[in-house]
mmCIF file of C-alpha atoms in Angstrom:
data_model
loop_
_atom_site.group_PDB
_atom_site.id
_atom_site.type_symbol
_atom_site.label_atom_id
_atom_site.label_comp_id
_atom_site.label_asym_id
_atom_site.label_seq_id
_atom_site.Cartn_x
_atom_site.Cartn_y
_atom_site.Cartn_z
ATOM 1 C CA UNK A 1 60.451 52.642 -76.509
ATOM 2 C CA UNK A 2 63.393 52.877 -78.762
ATOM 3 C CA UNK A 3 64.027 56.307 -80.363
ATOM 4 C CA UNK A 4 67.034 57.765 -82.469
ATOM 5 C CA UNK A 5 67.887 60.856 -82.435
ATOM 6 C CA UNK A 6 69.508 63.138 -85.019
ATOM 7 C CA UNK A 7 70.928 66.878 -83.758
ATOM 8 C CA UNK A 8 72.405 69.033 -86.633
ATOM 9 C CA UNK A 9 73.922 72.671 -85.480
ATOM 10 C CA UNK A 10 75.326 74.365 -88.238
ATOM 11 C CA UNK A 11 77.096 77.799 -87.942
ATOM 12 C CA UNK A 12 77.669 79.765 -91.142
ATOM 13 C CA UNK A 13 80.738 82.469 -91.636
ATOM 14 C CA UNK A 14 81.116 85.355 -93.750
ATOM 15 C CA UNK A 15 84.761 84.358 -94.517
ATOM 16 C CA UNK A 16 87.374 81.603 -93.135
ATOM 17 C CA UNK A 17 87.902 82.291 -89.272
ATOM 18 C CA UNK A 18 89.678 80.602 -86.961
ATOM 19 C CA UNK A 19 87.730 78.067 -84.241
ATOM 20 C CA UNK A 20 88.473 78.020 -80.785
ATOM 21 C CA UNK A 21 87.642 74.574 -79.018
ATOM 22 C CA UNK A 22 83.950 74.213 -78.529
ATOM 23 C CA UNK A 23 82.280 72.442 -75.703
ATOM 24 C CA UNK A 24 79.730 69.869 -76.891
ATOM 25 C CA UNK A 25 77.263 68.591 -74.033
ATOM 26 C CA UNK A 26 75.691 65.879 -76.139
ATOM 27 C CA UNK A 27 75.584 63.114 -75.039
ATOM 28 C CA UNK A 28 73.484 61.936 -72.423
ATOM 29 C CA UNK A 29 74.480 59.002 -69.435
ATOM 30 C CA UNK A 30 72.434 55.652 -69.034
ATOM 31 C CA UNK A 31 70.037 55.291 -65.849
ATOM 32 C CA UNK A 32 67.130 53.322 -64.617
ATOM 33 C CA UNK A 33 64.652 54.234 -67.028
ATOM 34 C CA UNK A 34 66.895 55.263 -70.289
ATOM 35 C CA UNK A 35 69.888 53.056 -71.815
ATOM 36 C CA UNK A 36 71.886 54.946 -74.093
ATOM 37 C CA UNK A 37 72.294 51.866 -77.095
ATOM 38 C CA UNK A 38 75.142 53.880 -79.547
ATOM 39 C CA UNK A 39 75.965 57.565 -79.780
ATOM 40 C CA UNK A 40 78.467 59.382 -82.012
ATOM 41 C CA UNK A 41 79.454 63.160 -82.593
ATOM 42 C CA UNK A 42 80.780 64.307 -86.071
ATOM 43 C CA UNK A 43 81.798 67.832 -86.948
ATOM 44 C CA UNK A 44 83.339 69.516 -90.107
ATOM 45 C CA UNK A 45 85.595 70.433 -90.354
ATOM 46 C CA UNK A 46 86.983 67.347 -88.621
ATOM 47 C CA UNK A 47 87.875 68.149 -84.663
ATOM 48 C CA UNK A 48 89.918 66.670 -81.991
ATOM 49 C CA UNK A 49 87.557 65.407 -79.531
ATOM 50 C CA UNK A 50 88.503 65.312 -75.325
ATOM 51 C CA UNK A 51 85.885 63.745 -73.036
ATOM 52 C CA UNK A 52 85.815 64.659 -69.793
ATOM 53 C CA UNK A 53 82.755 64.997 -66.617
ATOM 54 C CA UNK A 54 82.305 68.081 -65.163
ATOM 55 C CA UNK A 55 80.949 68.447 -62.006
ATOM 56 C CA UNK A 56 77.736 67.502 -62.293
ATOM 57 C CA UNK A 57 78.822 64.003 -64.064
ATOM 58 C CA UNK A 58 77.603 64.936 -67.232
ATOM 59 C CA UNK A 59 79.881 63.617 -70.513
ATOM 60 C CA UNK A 60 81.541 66.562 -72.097
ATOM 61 C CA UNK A 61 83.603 66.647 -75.466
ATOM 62 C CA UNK A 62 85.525 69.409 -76.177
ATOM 63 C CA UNK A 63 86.512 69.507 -79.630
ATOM 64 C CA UNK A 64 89.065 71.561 -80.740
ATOM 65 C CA UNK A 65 90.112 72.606 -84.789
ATOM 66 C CA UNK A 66 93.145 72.342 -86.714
ATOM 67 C CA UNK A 67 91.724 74.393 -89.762
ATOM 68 C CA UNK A 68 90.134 77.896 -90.884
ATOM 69 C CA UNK A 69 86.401 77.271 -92.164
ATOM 70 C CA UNK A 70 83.436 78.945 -93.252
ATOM 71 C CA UNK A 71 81.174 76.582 -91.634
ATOM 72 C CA UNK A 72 81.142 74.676 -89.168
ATOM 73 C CA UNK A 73 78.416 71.775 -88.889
ATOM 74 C CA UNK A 74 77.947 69.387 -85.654
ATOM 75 C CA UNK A 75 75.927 66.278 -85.672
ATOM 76 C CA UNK A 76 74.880 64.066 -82.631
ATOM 77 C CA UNK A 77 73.304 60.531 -83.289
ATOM 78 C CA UNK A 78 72.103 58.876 -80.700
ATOM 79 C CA UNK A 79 69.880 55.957 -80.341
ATOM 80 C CA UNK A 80 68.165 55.295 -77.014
ATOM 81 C CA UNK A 81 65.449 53.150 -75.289
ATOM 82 C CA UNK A 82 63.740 55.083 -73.236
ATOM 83 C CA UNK A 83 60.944 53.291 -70.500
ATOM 84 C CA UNK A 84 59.999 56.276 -68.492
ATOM 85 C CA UNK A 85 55.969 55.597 -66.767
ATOM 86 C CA UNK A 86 53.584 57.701 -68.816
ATOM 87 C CA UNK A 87 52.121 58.122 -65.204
ATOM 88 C CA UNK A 88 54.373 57.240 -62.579
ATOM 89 C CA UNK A 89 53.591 56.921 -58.635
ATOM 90 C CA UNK A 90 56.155 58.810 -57.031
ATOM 91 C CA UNK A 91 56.877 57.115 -53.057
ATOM 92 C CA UNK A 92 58.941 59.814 -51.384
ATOM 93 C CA UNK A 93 59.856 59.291 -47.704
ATOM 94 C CA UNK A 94 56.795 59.534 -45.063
ATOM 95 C CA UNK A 95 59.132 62.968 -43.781
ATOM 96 C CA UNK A 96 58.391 64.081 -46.671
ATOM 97 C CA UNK A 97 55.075 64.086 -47.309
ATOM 98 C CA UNK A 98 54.177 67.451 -45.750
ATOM 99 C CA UNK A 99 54.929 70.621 -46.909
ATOM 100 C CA UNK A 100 57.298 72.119 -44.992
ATOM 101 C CA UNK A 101 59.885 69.532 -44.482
ATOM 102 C CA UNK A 102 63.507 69.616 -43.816
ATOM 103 C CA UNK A 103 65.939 67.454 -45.869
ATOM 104 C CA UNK A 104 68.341 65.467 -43.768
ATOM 105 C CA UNK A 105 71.666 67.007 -43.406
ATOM 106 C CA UNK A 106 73.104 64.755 -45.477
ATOM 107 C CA UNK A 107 71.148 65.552 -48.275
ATOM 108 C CA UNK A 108 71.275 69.454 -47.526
ATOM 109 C CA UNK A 109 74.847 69.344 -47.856
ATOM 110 C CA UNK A 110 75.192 67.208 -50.937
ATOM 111 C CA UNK A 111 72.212 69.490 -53.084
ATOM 112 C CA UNK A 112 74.294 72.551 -51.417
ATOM 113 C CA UNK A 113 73.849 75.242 -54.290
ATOM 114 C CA UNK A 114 71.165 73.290 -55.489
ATOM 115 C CA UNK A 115 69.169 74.742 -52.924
ATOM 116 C CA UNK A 116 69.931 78.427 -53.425
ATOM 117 C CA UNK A 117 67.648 81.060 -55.697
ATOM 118 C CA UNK A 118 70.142 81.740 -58.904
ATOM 119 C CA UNK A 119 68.777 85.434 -59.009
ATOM 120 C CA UNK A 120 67.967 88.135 -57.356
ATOM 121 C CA UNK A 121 64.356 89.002 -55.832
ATOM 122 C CA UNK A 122 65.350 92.304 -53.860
ATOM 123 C CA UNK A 123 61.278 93.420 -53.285
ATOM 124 C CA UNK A 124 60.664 89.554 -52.660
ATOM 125 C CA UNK A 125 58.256 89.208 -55.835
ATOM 126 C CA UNK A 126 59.115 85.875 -56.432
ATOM 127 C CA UNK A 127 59.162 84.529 -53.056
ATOM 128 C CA UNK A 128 55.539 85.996 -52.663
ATOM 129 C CA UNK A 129 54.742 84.464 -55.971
ATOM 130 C CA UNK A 130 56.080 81.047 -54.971
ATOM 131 C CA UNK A 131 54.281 81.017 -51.951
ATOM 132 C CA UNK A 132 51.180 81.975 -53.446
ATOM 133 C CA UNK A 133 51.054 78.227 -54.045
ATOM 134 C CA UNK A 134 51.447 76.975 -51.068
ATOM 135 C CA UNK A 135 47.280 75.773 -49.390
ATOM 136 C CA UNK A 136 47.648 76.259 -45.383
ATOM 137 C CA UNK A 137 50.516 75.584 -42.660
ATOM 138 C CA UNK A 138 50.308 71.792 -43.956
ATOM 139 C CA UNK A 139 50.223 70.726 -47.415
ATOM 140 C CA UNK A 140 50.737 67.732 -49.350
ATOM 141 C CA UNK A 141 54.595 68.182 -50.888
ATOM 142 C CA UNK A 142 53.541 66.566 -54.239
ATOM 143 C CA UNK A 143 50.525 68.490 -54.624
ATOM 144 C CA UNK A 144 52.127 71.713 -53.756
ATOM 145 C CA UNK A 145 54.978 70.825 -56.670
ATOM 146 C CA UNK A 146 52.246 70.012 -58.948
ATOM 147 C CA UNK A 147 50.520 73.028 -58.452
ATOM 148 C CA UNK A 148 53.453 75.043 -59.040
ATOM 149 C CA UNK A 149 54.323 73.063 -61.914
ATOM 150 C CA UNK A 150 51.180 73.354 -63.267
ATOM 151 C CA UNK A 151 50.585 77.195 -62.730
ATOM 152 C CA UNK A 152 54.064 78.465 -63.888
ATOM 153 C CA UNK A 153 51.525 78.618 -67.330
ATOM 154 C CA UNK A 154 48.900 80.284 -65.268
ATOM 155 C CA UNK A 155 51.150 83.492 -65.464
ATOM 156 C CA UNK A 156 53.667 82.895 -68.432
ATOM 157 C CA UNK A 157 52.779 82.178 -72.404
ATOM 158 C CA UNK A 158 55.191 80.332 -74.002
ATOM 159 C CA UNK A 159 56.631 81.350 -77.220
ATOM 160 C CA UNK A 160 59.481 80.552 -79.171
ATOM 161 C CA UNK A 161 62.985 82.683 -78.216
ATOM 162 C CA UNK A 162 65.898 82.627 -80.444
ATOM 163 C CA UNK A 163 68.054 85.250 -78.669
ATOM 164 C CA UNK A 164 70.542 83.165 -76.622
ATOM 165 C CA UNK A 165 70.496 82.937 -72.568
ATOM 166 C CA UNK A 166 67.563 82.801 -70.531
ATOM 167 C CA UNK A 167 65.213 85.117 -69.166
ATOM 168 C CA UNK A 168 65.509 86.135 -65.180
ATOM 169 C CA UNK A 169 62.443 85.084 -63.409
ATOM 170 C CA UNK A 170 61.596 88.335 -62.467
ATOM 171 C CA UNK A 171 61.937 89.209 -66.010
ATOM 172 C CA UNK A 172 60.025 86.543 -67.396
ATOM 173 C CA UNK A 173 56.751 87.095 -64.687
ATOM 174 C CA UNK A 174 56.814 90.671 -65.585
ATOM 175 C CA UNK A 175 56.992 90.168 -69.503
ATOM 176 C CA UNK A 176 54.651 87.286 -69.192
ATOM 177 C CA UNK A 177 55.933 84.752 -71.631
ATOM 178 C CA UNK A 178 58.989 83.491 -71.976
ATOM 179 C CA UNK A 179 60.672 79.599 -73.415
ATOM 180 C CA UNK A 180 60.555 76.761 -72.599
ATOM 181 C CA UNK A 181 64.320 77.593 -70.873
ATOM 182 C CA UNK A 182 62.812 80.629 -69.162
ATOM 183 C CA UNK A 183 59.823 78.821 -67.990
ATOM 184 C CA UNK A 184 61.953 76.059 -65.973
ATOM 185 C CA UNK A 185 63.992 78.766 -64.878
ATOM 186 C CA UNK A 186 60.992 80.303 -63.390
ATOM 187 C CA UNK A 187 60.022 77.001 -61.815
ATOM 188 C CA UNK A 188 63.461 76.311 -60.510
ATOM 189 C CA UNK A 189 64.164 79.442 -58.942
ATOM 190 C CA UNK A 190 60.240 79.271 -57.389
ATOM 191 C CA UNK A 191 60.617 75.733 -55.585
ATOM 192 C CA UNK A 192 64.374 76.957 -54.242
ATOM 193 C CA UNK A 193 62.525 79.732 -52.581
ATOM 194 C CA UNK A 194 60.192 76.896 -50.839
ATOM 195 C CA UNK A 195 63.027 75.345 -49.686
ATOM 196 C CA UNK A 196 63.440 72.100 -52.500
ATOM 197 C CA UNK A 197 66.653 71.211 -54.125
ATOM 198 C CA UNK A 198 65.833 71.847 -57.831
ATOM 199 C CA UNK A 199 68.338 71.017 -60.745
ATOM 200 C CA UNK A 200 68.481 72.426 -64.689
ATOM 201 C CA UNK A 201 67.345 69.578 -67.037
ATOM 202 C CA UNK A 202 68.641 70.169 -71.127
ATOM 203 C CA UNK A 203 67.600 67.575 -73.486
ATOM 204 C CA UNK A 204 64.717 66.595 -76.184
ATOM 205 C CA UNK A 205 61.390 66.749 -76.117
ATOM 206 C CA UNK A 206 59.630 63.463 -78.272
ATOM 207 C CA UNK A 207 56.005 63.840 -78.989
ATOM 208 C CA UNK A 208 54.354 60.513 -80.492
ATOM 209 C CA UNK A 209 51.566 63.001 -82.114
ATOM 210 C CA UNK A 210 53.538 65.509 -83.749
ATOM 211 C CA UNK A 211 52.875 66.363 -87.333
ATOM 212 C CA UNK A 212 55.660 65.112 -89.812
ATOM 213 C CA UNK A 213 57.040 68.639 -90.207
ATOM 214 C CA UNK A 214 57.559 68.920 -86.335
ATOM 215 C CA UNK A 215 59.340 65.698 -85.742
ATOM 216 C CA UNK A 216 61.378 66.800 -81.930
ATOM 217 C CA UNK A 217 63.225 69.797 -80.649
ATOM 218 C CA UNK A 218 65.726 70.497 -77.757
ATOM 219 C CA UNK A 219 63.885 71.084 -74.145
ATOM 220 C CA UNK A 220 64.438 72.347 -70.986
ATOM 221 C CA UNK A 221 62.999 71.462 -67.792
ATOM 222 C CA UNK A 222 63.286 71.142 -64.051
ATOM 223 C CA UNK A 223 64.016 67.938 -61.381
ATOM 224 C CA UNK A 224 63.044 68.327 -57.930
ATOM 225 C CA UNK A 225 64.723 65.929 -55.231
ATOM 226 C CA UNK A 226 62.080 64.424 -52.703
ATOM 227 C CA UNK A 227 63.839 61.703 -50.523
ATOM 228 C CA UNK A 228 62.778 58.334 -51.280
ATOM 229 C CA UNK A 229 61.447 58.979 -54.846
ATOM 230 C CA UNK A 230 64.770 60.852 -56.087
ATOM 231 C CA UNK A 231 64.732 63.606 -58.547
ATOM 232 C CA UNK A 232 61.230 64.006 -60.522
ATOM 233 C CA UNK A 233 61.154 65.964 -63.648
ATOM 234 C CA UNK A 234 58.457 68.872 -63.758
ATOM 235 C CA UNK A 235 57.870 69.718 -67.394
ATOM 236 C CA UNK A 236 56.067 73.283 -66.560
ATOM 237 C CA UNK A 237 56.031 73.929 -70.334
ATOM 238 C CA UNK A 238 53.710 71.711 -71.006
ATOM 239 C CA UNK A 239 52.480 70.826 -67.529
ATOM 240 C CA UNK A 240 53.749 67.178 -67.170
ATOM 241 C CA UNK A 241 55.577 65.647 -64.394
ATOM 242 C CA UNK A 242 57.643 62.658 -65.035
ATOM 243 C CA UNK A 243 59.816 61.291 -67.569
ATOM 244 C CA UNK A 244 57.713 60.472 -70.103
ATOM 245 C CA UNK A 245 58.574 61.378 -73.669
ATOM 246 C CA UNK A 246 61.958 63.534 -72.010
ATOM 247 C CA UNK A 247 65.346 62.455 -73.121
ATOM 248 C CA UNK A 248 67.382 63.959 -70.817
ATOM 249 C CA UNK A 249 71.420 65.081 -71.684
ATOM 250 C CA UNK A 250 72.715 67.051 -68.793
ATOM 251 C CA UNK A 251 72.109 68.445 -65.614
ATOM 252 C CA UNK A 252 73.027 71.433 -63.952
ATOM 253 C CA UNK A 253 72.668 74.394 -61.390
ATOM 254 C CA UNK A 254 71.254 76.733 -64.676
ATOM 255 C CA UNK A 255 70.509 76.132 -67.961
ATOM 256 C CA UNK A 256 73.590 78.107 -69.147
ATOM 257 C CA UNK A 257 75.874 75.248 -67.568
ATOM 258 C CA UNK A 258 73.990 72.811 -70.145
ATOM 259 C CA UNK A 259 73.894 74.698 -73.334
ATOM 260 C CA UNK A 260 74.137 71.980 -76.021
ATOM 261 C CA UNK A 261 77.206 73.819 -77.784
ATOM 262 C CA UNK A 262 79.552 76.739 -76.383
ATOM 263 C CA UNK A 263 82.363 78.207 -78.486
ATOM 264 C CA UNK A 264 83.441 81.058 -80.368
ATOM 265 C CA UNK A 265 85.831 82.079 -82.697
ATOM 266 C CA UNK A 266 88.687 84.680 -84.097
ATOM 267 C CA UNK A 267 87.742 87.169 -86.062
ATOM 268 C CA UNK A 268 85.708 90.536 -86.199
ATOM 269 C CA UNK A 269 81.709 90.053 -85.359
ATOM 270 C CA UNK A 270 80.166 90.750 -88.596
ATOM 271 C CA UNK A 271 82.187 87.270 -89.989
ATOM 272 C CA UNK A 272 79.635 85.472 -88.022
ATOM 273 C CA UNK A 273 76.509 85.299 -90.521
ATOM 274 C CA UNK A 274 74.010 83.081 -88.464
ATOM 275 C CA UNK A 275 73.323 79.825 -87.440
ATOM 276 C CA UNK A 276 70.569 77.268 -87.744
ATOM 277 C CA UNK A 277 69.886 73.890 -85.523
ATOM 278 C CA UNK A 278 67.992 70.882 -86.836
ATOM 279 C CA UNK A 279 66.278 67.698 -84.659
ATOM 280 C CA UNK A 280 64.844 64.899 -85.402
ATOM 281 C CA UNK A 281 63.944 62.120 -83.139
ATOM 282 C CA UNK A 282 62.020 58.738 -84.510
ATOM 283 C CA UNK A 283 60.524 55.976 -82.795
ATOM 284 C CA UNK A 284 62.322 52.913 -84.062
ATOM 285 C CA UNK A 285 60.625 49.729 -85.132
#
């Protein structure tokens, strides 16, 4: 399936200010089941672009301004074809297929942090949550992930979040709704406390139905490495595993190392008068 995708982020000023470089994490790297066919990032006013990989591998541009503005406006094309199974059949390693495992110490060493809760759980809520999941001493792995992944909305409504950063877990069980950000940080931080290596996926969300009005968005989810299959996106949003419909950009420990755009600028906080961000993505002919 071949899909463009257009990404607008415009940032509006009370008066001229000055722009410090900006970090753009927009564009995403080929793999087995995406090719990445053209991509190109604009902004205005017109920016100095630096492309590095940061430690994760993911492309970043950091583009840096010669001029005061009012506005500044970003835009990402990209055009991709994307052959992710609608329902794939995941073959992990036969050590694997019981919950609990242990990963080889190869792999422990090389998903390292990966491995490791991101927040705090002093009374052990979320542990206890997480392991609410799991059915017996023995369970099927894949099950148990799809369980999680499938009751994350069991306990959390989704709704839509401007404010920037995402929730803490313990935050986000205890308000009972959260984004789609705070939901796979939720999930994330639940399968570390079982023991998986689980990743930060930012990105875009393409749904063939969607009304004309609602033609994509930005997305967050989780990957979980299982030996043998790799690392399989969990969707707990909208309770989908798998690729399917996901375009992902970048990858990370948290979702705050994969923001889509990080900068600020000089001047007093009341010149900044708000900010709006546009997507579309199309299925091309």
């Amino acid at each position: 399936m071949k899909l463009s995708i257009h990404h607008t982020t415009r940032y509006r000023y009370a008066r001229p200010v000055i722009l410090q470089p900006h970090r753009l994490t927009l564009r995403p790297r080929s793999s087995h089941d995406m090719a990445v066919l053209a991509s190109s990032i604009s902004c205005s006013p017109a920016a100095q672009m630096e492309w590095t990989q940061d430690v994760f591998g993911n492309l970043i541009a950091t583009a840096t301004f010669a001029e005061a503005t009012d506005q500044l406006i970003i835009v990402s094309e990209l055009h991709l074809d994307q052959s992710a199974a609608a329902w794939p059949v995941f073959r992990t390693d036969p050590a694997v297929h019981s919950f609990p495992f242990t990963y080889s110490p190869d792999d422990a060493a090389a998903l390292g942090a990966l491995s490791v809760p991101d927040y705090p759980d002093p009374q052990g809520e979320l542990a206890n949550w997480a392991r609410a999941f799991v059915r017996g001493e023995q369970t099927d792995t894949l099950s148990l992930l799809k369980d999680l992944n499938a009751g994350v909305l069991g306990a959390i409504s989704y709704r839509v979040r401007d404010e920037e950063g995402t929730q803490a877990p313990r935050e986000t069980l205890a308000l009972g709704s959260g984004s789609c950000r705070d939901i796979a940080a939720l999930f994330i931080d639940a399968a570390r406390r079982l023991g998986f290596g689980a990743r930060a996926v930012s990105g875009y969300l393409f749904d063939p139905q969607a009304l004309a009005g609602d033609p994509g968005s930005t997305h967050a989810w989780a990957e979980v490495y299982l030996p043998g299959a790799g690392w399989i996106a969990f969707d707990p949003t909208h309770r989908r595993v798998g690729g399917d419909n996901l375009i992902p950009v970048a990858v990370a420990r948290s979702n705050r190392q994969i923001m889509p755009v990080i900068g600020g600028y000089l001047g007093a906080p009341d010149d900044f008068s708000g900010m709006d961000v546009s997507v579309e993505i199309l299925a091309e002919e």
